[in-house]
XYZ file of C-alpha atoms in Angstrom:
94
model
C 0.000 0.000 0.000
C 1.019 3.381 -0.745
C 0.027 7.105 0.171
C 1.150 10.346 -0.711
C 2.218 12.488 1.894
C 2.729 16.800 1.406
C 4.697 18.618 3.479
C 4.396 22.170 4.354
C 6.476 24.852 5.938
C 8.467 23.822 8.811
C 7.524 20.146 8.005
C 9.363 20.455 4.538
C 11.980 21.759 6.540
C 12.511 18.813 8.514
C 12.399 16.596 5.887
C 14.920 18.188 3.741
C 13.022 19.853 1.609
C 11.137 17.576 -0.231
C 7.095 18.778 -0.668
C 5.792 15.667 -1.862
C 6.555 11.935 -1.266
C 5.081 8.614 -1.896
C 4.957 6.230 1.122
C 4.952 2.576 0.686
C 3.071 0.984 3.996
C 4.212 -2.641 4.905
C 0.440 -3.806 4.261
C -1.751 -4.078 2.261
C -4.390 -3.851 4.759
C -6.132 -0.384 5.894
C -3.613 1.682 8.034
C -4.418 4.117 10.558
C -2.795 7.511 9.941
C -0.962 7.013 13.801
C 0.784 4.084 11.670
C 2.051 6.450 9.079
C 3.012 9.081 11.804
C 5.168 6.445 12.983
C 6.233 5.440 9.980
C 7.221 8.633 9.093
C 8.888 9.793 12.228
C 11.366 6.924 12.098
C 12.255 7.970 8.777
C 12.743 11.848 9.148
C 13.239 11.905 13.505
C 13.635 15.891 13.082
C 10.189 16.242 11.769
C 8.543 14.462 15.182
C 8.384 17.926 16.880
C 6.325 19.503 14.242
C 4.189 16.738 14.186
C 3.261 17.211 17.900
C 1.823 20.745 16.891
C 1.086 20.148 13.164
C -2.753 19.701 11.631
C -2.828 16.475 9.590
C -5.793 16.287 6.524
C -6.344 13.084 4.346
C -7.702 13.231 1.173
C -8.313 17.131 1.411
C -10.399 17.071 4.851
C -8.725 18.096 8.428
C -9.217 14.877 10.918
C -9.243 15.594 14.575
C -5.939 13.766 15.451
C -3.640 13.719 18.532
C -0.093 12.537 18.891
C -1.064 10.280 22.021
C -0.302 6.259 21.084
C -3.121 4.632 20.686
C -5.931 7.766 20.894
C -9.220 6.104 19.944
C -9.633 9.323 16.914
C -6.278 8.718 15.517
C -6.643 5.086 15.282
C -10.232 5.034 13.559
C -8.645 7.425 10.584
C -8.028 4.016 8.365
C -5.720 5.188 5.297
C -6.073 4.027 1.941
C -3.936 3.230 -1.084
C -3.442 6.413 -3.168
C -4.893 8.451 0.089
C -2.968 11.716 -0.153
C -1.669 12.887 3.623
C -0.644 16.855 4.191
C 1.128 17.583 6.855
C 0.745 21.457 7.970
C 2.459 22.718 10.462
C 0.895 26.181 12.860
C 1.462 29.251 10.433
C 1.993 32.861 11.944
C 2.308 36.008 10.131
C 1.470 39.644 10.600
């Protein structure tokens, strides 16, 4: 299974740069998105602070998320193959 994943701002950052990335997930199955946070925080450790702040939407729509292991809301967000992921960190300006 694969998803797309978009990171924005700080999260780009802490990835190196890249914007846009394709995910492959070790299963086929369904995947919650707190299995693709982990996923991706092994892979890029300096983004795992943003994500503690950072709004996560799937497929275009916010979901009410929090970085606890194993939060009940987190865990019933079941991802997809060819779900698309955006990861957008808190945004201040003046």
């Amino acid at each position: 299974m694969s998803v797309t994943v978009l990171y924005f701002a700080t999260a780009k950052d802490a990835v190196g740069g890249i914007a846009k990335e394709t995910i492959k997930l070790p299963s086929n199955q369904p995947m919650s998105i707190t299995d693709l946070l982990s996923v991706i925080s092994a892979k890029y450790p300096t983004l795992d602070p943003v994500l503690k702040s950072a709004m996560i939407a799937v497929n275009l729509e916010y979901v009410d998320i929090t970085r606890r292991p194993h939060d009940a809301a987190a865990e019933a967000v079941a991802l997809k193959s060819g779900d698309e992921v955006a990861i957008i960190p808190p945004v201040s300006g003046g």
